Amino acid sequence: MTTDPSDVPPIDDWNRLLEGKVAVVTGGGADGIGGAIAELFAAHGAVVEIAEIDADRAAATVDAITAAGGSGRAHLVDVRTEEGVAELRSGVLDEHGGIDVLVNNVGDYRPLVRFADSGPESWEAMYRINLWHLFAVTQAFLDPMIERGGGSIVNVHSVEGMRGFPGEPVYASMKAAAAHFTTSLAAGYGRKGIRANGIGVDLTQTPQVDYVTGYEDHAEMWEAWAPVGRLGWPADQARVALFLASDMSAYVTGHNVPVDGGTKAGGGWFFSPGAKRFVNRPKTL
Ligand SMILES: NC(=O)c1ccc[n+]([C@@H]2O[C@H](COP(=O)([O-])OP(=O)(O)OC[C@H]3O[C@@H](n4cnc5c(N)ncnc54)[C@H](O)[C@@H]3O)[C@@H](O)[C@H]2O)c1
């Protein structure tokens, strides 16, 4: 390492921030956050390798990338399993030898089991889908990234891992661990050329989390629900992922950015005396 200002990586084309890079995106199926990330990365010149459990959603993302003139492939794997991760690793490395960007995006709060009703089986399921694969997929690609000269890891977790989530503390704990894994990885591997940052998602319309259905008559309430006053979309998340994946953020590592329309800053959860539970979108003030 030097103290030379030319260490700042040059950006030759601001419209193609990932030109020539190989990016792996887990859960890159269409209409979700991973799908938007895969499409935006491909539009910025990356060859995108998608790990997806749902064949239709995977094909839809690859079709969208191809139609836009980009390059993408899908690997139909379950990243909760050792076999799935091994298959992804060999499929990608056999083709490219290494990778430059890894986005660990898979995660799910479902089935939502209240803590009082939860137990070892539901705890294990929350661990597998929200944390285990971050360890497994990151380990699978870390050395190939280092051997290639370094790279960027982006972990998509949740704002619920960055604040108290009264509704489901086990899920929230897994997301908090994902955020801390990110920070610790960054501290340990920065000198080997690896950056790691996280995104704390909230209020983003996807197949998993539908913020519209049942709330059609309450659009004006967004001013109360989110400081920016609107629903979030996968593209909102993808833009931050692009920043963190590219040399735009060359001097940023170990951080977890809430991409939440300001809900973490503004609180976000309200106790509803009527329902006698915490809600994030009360229908009345
Ligand atoms: N949407 C939100 O508001 C929100 C809020 C907080 C956190 N998040 C987090 O953001 C990430 C993306 O969420 P989303 O809303 O886009 O979800 P989504 O369910 O719409 O998309 C997830 C994608 O991952 C795929 N997938 C699921 N399990 C898989 C597995 N085992 N192996 C491979 N692929 C698998 C799904 O088929 C899907 O295409 C998750 O980590 C989620 O926990 C989302």
Short mmCIF file of C-alpha atoms and ligand atoms in Angstrom, two decimals:
data_model
loop_
_atom_site.label_atom_id
_atom_site.label_comp_id
_atom_site.label_asym_id
_atom_site.label_seq_id
_atom_site.Cartn_x
_atom_site.Cartn_y
_atom_site.Cartn_z
CA MET A 1 0.00 0.00 0.00
CA THR A 2 1.23 3.51 -0.76
CA THR A 3 0.36 7.10 0.04
CA ASP A 4 0.08 7.93 -3.65
CA PRO A 5 -3.08 9.79 -4.74
CA SER A 6 -3.14 7.61 -7.85
CA ASP A 7 -4.31 4.78 -5.57
CA VAL A 8 -7.81 6.14 -6.15
CA PRO A 9 -9.06 3.86 -8.94
CA PRO A 10 -9.85 5.73 -12.16
CA ILE A 11 -13.41 5.59 -13.48
CA ASP A 12 -13.21 5.70 -17.25
CA ASP A 13 -16.91 5.49 -18.01
CA TRP A 14 -19.44 6.66 -15.46
CA ASN A 15 -22.21 4.89 -17.37
CA ARG A 16 -20.45 1.51 -17.17
CA LEU A 17 -19.33 1.25 -13.56
CA LEU A 18 -18.80 -2.53 -13.63
CA GLU A 19 -17.38 -2.94 -17.12
CA GLY A 20 -15.60 -6.29 -17.46
CA LYS A 21 -16.44 -7.44 -13.93
CA VAL A 22 -17.90 -10.80 -12.99
CA ALA A 23 -20.66 -10.48 -10.38
CA VAL A 24 -22.47 -13.23 -8.46
CA VAL A 25 -25.93 -12.29 -7.15
CA THR A 26 -27.82 -14.75 -4.93
CA GLY A 27 -31.60 -14.65 -5.15
CA GLY A 28 -31.42 -12.70 -8.40
CA GLY A 29 -34.90 -13.70 -9.58
CA ALA A 30 -37.17 -11.21 -11.32
CA ASP A 31 -39.16 -8.57 -9.44
CA GLY A 32 -37.14 -8.86 -6.23
CA ILE A 33 -34.23 -6.79 -4.99
CA GLY A 34 -31.70 -9.32 -6.33
CA GLY A 35 -33.29 -9.18 -9.77
CA ALA A 36 -33.03 -5.40 -9.87
CA ILE A 37 -29.39 -5.61 -8.74
CA ALA A 38 -28.59 -8.21 -11.43
CA GLU A 39 -30.20 -6.10 -14.16
CA LEU A 40 -28.51 -2.86 -13.09
CA PHE A 41 -25.11 -4.53 -12.77
CA ALA A 42 -25.48 -6.03 -16.26
CA ALA A 43 -26.48 -2.63 -17.65
CA HIS A 44 -23.22 -1.32 -16.17
CA GLY A 45 -21.17 -3.92 -18.02
CA ALA A 46 -20.90 -6.79 -15.54
CA VAL A 47 -21.29 -10.42 -16.50
CA VAL A 48 -23.88 -11.49 -13.93
CA GLU A 49 -24.05 -15.00 -12.47
CA ILE A 50 -27.38 -15.47 -10.70
CA ALA A 51 -27.97 -18.11 -8.01
CA GLU A 52 -31.70 -18.78 -7.80
CA ILE A 53 -34.03 -21.47 -6.47
CA ASP A 54 -36.99 -20.44 -8.66
CA ALA A 55 -36.49 -21.36 -12.31
CA ASP A 56 -39.14 -18.98 -13.69
CA ARG A 57 -37.89 -15.96 -11.79
CA ALA A 58 -34.30 -16.80 -12.77
CA ALA A 59 -35.22 -17.10 -16.45
CA ALA A 60 -37.13 -13.81 -16.35
CA THR A 61 -34.08 -11.94 -15.04
CA VAL A 62 -31.75 -13.53 -17.59
CA ASP A 63 -34.23 -12.68 -20.36
CA ALA A 64 -34.42 -9.06 -19.21
CA ILE A 65 -30.63 -8.78 -19.08
CA THR A 66 -30.25 -10.33 -22.52
CA ALA A 67 -33.00 -8.14 -24.02
CA ALA A 68 -31.16 -5.07 -22.75
CA GLY A 69 -27.93 -6.23 -24.42
CA GLY A 70 -26.25 -7.47 -21.26
CA SER A 71 -24.72 -10.74 -20.19
CA GLY A 72 -26.19 -13.00 -17.50
CA ARG A 73 -26.63 -16.66 -16.58
CA ALA A 74 -28.62 -18.48 -13.95
CA HIS A 75 -27.63 -21.36 -11.68
CA LEU A 76 -30.63 -23.19 -10.22
CA VAL A 77 -29.38 -23.88 -6.71
CA ASP A 78 -30.51 -23.71 -3.11
CA VAL A 79 -27.91 -21.61 -1.27
CA ARG A 80 -29.06 -23.09 2.05
CA THR A 81 -27.30 -26.33 1.15
CA GLU A 82 -23.64 -27.30 0.84
CA GLU A 83 -24.40 -29.00 -2.51
CA GLY A 84 -26.08 -25.87 -3.85
CA VAL A 85 -23.16 -23.64 -2.88
CA ALA A 86 -20.62 -26.13 -4.31
CA GLU A 87 -22.54 -26.29 -7.59
CA LEU A 88 -22.68 -22.49 -7.80
CA ARG A 89 -18.96 -22.22 -7.04
CA SER A 90 -17.87 -24.71 -9.69
CA GLY A 91 -20.33 -23.37 -12.27
CA VAL A 92 -19.00 -19.83 -11.90
CA LEU A 93 -15.31 -20.59 -11.45
CA ASP A 94 -15.19 -23.12 -14.32
CA GLU A 95 -16.39 -20.32 -16.60
CA HIS A 96 -14.50 -17.30 -15.23
CA GLY A 97 -11.77 -18.53 -12.89
CA GLY A 98 -12.68 -15.87 -10.33
CA ILE A 99 -15.17 -13.13 -9.52
CA ASP A 100 -15.03 -9.42 -8.71
CA VAL A 101 -18.34 -8.78 -6.97
CA LEU A 102 -20.51 -10.92 -4.68
CA VAL A 103 -24.00 -9.89 -3.60
CA ASN A 104 -25.48 -12.09 -0.88
CA ASN A 105 -29.13 -11.18 -1.23
CA VAL A 106 -31.18 -14.26 -0.31
CA GLY A 107 -33.24 -13.85 2.84
CA ASP A 108 -36.77 -14.25 4.13
CA TYR A 109 -38.80 -13.45 7.24
CA ARG A 110 -41.35 -16.18 6.40
CA PRO A 111 -42.88 -18.13 7.93
CA LEU A 112 -43.18 -15.47 10.60
CA VAL A 113 -43.33 -17.31 13.92
CA ARG A 114 -43.87 -15.24 17.03
CA PHE A 115 -41.07 -15.82 19.54
CA ALA A 116 -43.38 -17.41 22.10
CA ASP A 117 -44.36 -20.05 19.54
CA SER A 118 -40.90 -20.57 18.03
CA GLY A 119 -38.43 -23.37 18.69
CA PRO A 120 -35.30 -25.12 17.40
CA GLU A 121 -36.87 -25.95 14.04
CA SER A 122 -37.96 -22.39 13.21
CA TRP A 123 -34.70 -20.95 14.63
CA GLU A 124 -32.71 -23.27 12.36
CA ALA A 125 -34.81 -22.27 9.35
CA MET A 126 -34.27 -18.56 10.06
CA TYR A 127 -30.53 -19.21 10.36
CA ARG A 128 -30.30 -21.15 7.10
CA ILE A 129 -32.17 -18.63 4.96
CA ASN A 130 -30.78 -15.42 6.47
CA LEU A 131 -27.25 -16.17 7.66
CA TRP A 132 -25.78 -19.61 6.96
CA HIS A 133 -25.47 -19.04 3.22
CA LEU A 134 -23.68 -15.72 3.76
CA PHE A 135 -20.89 -17.69 5.41
CA ALA A 136 -20.97 -20.50 2.85
CA VAL A 137 -21.18 -18.45 -0.35
CA THR A 138 -18.67 -15.86 0.88
CA GLN A 139 -16.18 -18.57 1.81
CA ALA A 140 -16.71 -20.24 -1.57
CA PHE A 141 -15.71 -17.08 -3.46
CA LEU A 142 -13.36 -15.25 -1.10
CA ASP A 143 -10.08 -16.84 -2.21
CA PRO A 144 -10.95 -16.58 -5.91
CA MET A 145 -11.69 -12.87 -5.36
CA ILE A 146 -8.39 -12.34 -3.54
CA GLU A 147 -6.44 -14.25 -6.21
CA ARG A 148 -8.00 -11.99 -8.84
CA GLY A 149 -6.71 -8.89 -7.02
CA GLY A 150 -9.65 -8.13 -4.74
CA GLY A 151 -13.30 -7.29 -5.01
CA SER A 152 -16.45 -6.05 -3.34
CA ILE A 153 -18.98 -7.99 -1.25
CA VAL A 154 -22.44 -6.54 -0.70
CA ASN A 155 -24.66 -8.22 1.88
CA VAL A 156 -28.35 -7.43 1.62
CA HIS A 157 -29.91 -7.72 5.07
CA SER A 158 -32.53 -5.62 6.82
CA VAL A 159 -33.03 -2.49 8.80
CA GLU A 160 -34.55 -4.92 11.34
CA GLY A 161 -30.99 -6.03 12.07
CA MET A 162 -30.06 -2.43 12.83
CA ARG A 163 -32.86 -1.58 15.24
CA GLY A 164 -35.13 -3.49 17.60
CA PHE A 165 -37.80 -5.53 15.77
CA PRO A 166 -40.48 -6.36 18.32
CA GLY A 167 -42.38 -8.67 15.94
CA GLU A 168 -39.70 -11.32 15.31
CA PRO A 169 -36.47 -11.15 17.32
CA VAL A 170 -34.98 -14.33 15.82
CA TYR A 171 -35.16 -13.01 12.24
CA ALA A 172 -33.85 -9.64 13.44
CA SER A 173 -30.92 -11.36 15.18
CA MET A 174 -29.93 -13.17 11.98
CA LYS A 175 -29.97 -9.88 10.09
CA ALA A 176 -27.92 -8.19 12.82
CA ALA A 177 -25.41 -11.03 12.56
CA ALA A 178 -25.31 -10.53 8.78
CA ALA A 179 -24.48 -6.86 9.36
CA HIS A 180 -21.75 -7.71 11.86
CA PHE A 181 -20.34 -10.43 9.61
CA THR A 182 -20.04 -7.69 6.98
CA THR A 183 -18.20 -5.34 9.32
CA SER A 184 -15.85 -8.02 10.62
CA LEU A 185 -15.09 -9.37 7.15
CA ALA A 186 -14.17 -5.87 6.03
CA ALA A 187 -11.81 -5.38 8.96
CA GLY A 188 -10.11 -8.71 8.33
CA TYR A 189 -9.77 -8.74 4.57
CA GLY A 190 -9.30 -5.09 3.56
CA ARG A 191 -5.56 -5.54 3.19
CA LYS A 192 -6.20 -8.36 0.75
CA GLY A 193 -8.21 -6.07 -1.50
CA ILE A 194 -11.66 -7.10 -0.30
CA ARG A 195 -14.30 -4.54 0.63
CA ALA A 196 -17.52 -5.60 2.34
CA ASN A 197 -20.58 -3.47 2.97
CA GLY A 198 -24.21 -4.15 3.77
CA ILE A 199 -27.62 -2.80 2.89
CA GLY A 200 -30.34 -2.62 5.54
CA VAL A 201 -33.54 -2.88 3.51
CA ASP A 202 -36.97 -1.66 4.54
CA LEU A 203 -40.35 -0.98 2.91
CA THR A 204 -39.48 -2.26 -0.57
CA GLN A 205 -42.16 -3.72 -2.83
CA THR A 206 -41.21 -7.26 -3.93
CA PRO A 207 -42.93 -10.65 -4.34
CA GLN A 208 -41.89 -11.45 -0.75
CA VAL A 209 -43.14 -8.27 0.85
CA ASP A 210 -46.28 -6.73 -0.61
CA TYR A 211 -46.80 -3.26 0.81
CA VAL A 212 -49.61 -2.37 -1.57
CA THR A 213 -52.30 -5.05 -1.33
CA GLY A 214 -54.77 -4.18 1.39
CA TYR A 215 -53.42 -0.67 1.65
CA GLU A 216 -54.69 0.73 -1.66
CA ASP A 217 -56.89 3.24 0.14
CA HIS A 218 -54.12 4.46 2.38
CA ALA A 219 -51.57 5.84 -0.08
CA GLU A 220 -51.58 9.18 1.73
CA MET A 221 -50.29 7.40 4.84
CA TRP A 222 -46.83 6.98 3.31
CA GLU A 223 -46.04 10.39 4.70
CA ALA A 224 -46.48 8.90 8.13
CA TRP A 225 -44.83 5.55 7.39
CA ALA A 226 -41.57 6.75 5.83
CA PRO A 227 -39.73 10.05 6.17
CA VAL A 228 -39.22 10.24 2.38
CA GLY A 229 -42.98 9.87 2.00
CA ARG A 230 -43.17 6.95 -0.40
CA LEU A 231 -42.86 3.21 -0.88
CA GLY A 232 -39.45 1.83 -1.87
CA TRP A 233 -38.77 -0.17 -5.03
CA PRO A 234 -36.10 -2.76 -5.91
CA ALA A 235 -34.38 -0.13 -8.08
CA ASP A 236 -33.84 2.01 -4.96
CA GLN A 237 -31.87 -0.86 -3.44
CA ALA A 238 -30.03 -1.71 -6.66
CA ARG A 239 -28.60 1.80 -7.00
CA VAL A 240 -26.99 1.59 -3.57
CA ALA A 241 -25.70 -1.92 -4.34
CA LEU A 242 -24.11 -0.57 -7.54
CA PHE A 243 -22.37 2.18 -5.58
CA LEU A 244 -21.06 -0.33 -3.02
CA ALA A 245 -20.01 -2.86 -5.69
CA SER A 246 -18.15 -0.39 -7.89
CA ASP A 247 -15.06 1.75 -7.45
CA MET A 248 -17.39 4.66 -6.68
CA SER A 249 -17.08 3.41 -3.10
CA ALA A 250 -13.39 2.42 -3.24
CA TYR A 251 -12.72 3.96 0.19
CA VAL A 252 -15.88 2.61 1.88
CA THR A 253 -15.77 -0.70 3.72
CA GLY A 254 -17.32 -2.30 6.78
CA HIS A 255 -20.50 -0.25 6.73
CA ASN A 256 -24.16 -1.11 6.74
CA VAL A 257 -26.32 1.44 4.98
CA PRO A 258 -30.01 1.58 5.81
CA VAL A 259 -31.86 1.89 2.48
CA ASP A 260 -35.19 2.46 4.11
CA GLY A 261 -36.64 5.79 3.11
CA GLY A 262 -35.55 7.03 6.51
CA THR A 263 -37.50 4.61 8.72
CA LYS A 264 -34.51 3.81 10.91
CA ALA A 265 -33.86 7.49 11.39
CA GLY A 266 -37.51 8.22 11.97
CA GLY A 267 -38.40 5.34 14.25
CA GLY A 268 -40.54 3.13 12.09
CA TRP A 269 -42.56 1.05 14.51
CA PHE A 270 -45.67 2.18 16.32
CA PHE A 271 -47.68 0.47 18.99
CA SER A 272 -51.30 0.16 17.94
CA PRO A 273 -53.54 0.33 21.01
CA GLY A 274 -56.41 -1.07 18.94
CA ALA A 275 -54.56 -4.12 17.64
CA LYS A 276 -52.46 -4.39 20.79
CA ARG A 277 -49.30 -5.07 18.76
CA PHE A 278 -46.53 -3.25 17.04
CA VAL A 279 -47.28 -2.21 13.46
CA ASN A 280 -45.19 -0.29 10.94
CA ARG A 281 -48.09 1.24 9.04
CA PRO A 282 -50.96 2.26 11.30
CA LYS A 283 -54.02 3.01 9.18
CA THR A 284 -54.94 5.99 11.30
CA LEU A 285 -52.86 8.49 13.18
N1 LIG B 1 -38.58 -6.23 0.51
C1 LIG B 1 -38.35 -5.68 1.69
O1 LIG B 1 -38.98 -4.67 2.08
C2 LIG B 1 -37.26 -6.23 2.60
C3 LIG B 1 -37.20 -5.76 3.92
C4 LIG B 1 -36.17 -6.21 4.74
C5 LIG B 1 -35.22 -7.10 4.25
N2 LIG B 1 -35.31 -7.55 2.97
C6 LIG B 1 -34.25 -8.49 2.51
O2 LIG B 1 -33.89 -8.21 1.17
C7 LIG B 1 -33.47 -9.42 0.53
C8 LIG B 1 -34.26 -9.59 -0.75
O3 LIG B 1 -35.64 -9.62 -0.42
P1 LIG B 1 -36.83 -9.50 -1.48
O4 LIG B 1 -37.90 -8.72 -0.81
O5 LIG B 1 -36.32 -9.06 -2.80
O6 LIG B 1 -37.28 -11.02 -1.50
P2 LIG B 1 -37.88 -11.96 -2.66
O7 LIG B 1 -38.41 -13.17 -1.95
O8 LIG B 1 -38.84 -11.19 -3.51
O9 LIG B 1 -36.62 -12.36 -3.51
C9 LIG B 1 -35.69 -13.31 -3.01
C10 LIG B 1 -35.19 -14.15 -4.15
O10 LIG B 1 -34.35 -15.16 -3.60
C11 LIG B 1 -34.73 -16.44 -4.14
N3 LIG B 1 -34.43 -17.45 -3.14
C12 LIG B 1 -35.12 -17.70 -1.98
N4 LIG B 1 -34.55 -18.71 -1.31
C13 LIG B 1 -33.49 -19.10 -2.03
C14 LIG B 1 -32.52 -20.11 -1.84
N5 LIG B 1 -32.54 -20.88 -0.76
N6 LIG B 1 -31.53 -20.27 -2.77
C15 LIG B 1 -31.51 -19.48 -3.88
N7 LIG B 1 -32.42 -18.50 -4.11
C16 LIG B 1 -33.39 -18.32 -3.20
C17 LIG B 1 -36.22 -16.29 -4.40
O11 LIG B 1 -36.70 -17.25 -5.34
C18 LIG B 1 -36.30 -14.86 -4.90
O12 LIG B 1 -36.10 -14.75 -6.30
C19 LIG B 1 -33.69 -10.53 1.55
O13 LIG B 1 -32.48 -10.80 2.23
C20 LIG B 1 -34.72 -9.93 2.51
O14 LIG B 1 -34.66 -10.52 3.81
C21 LIG B 1 -36.31 -7.16 2.13
#
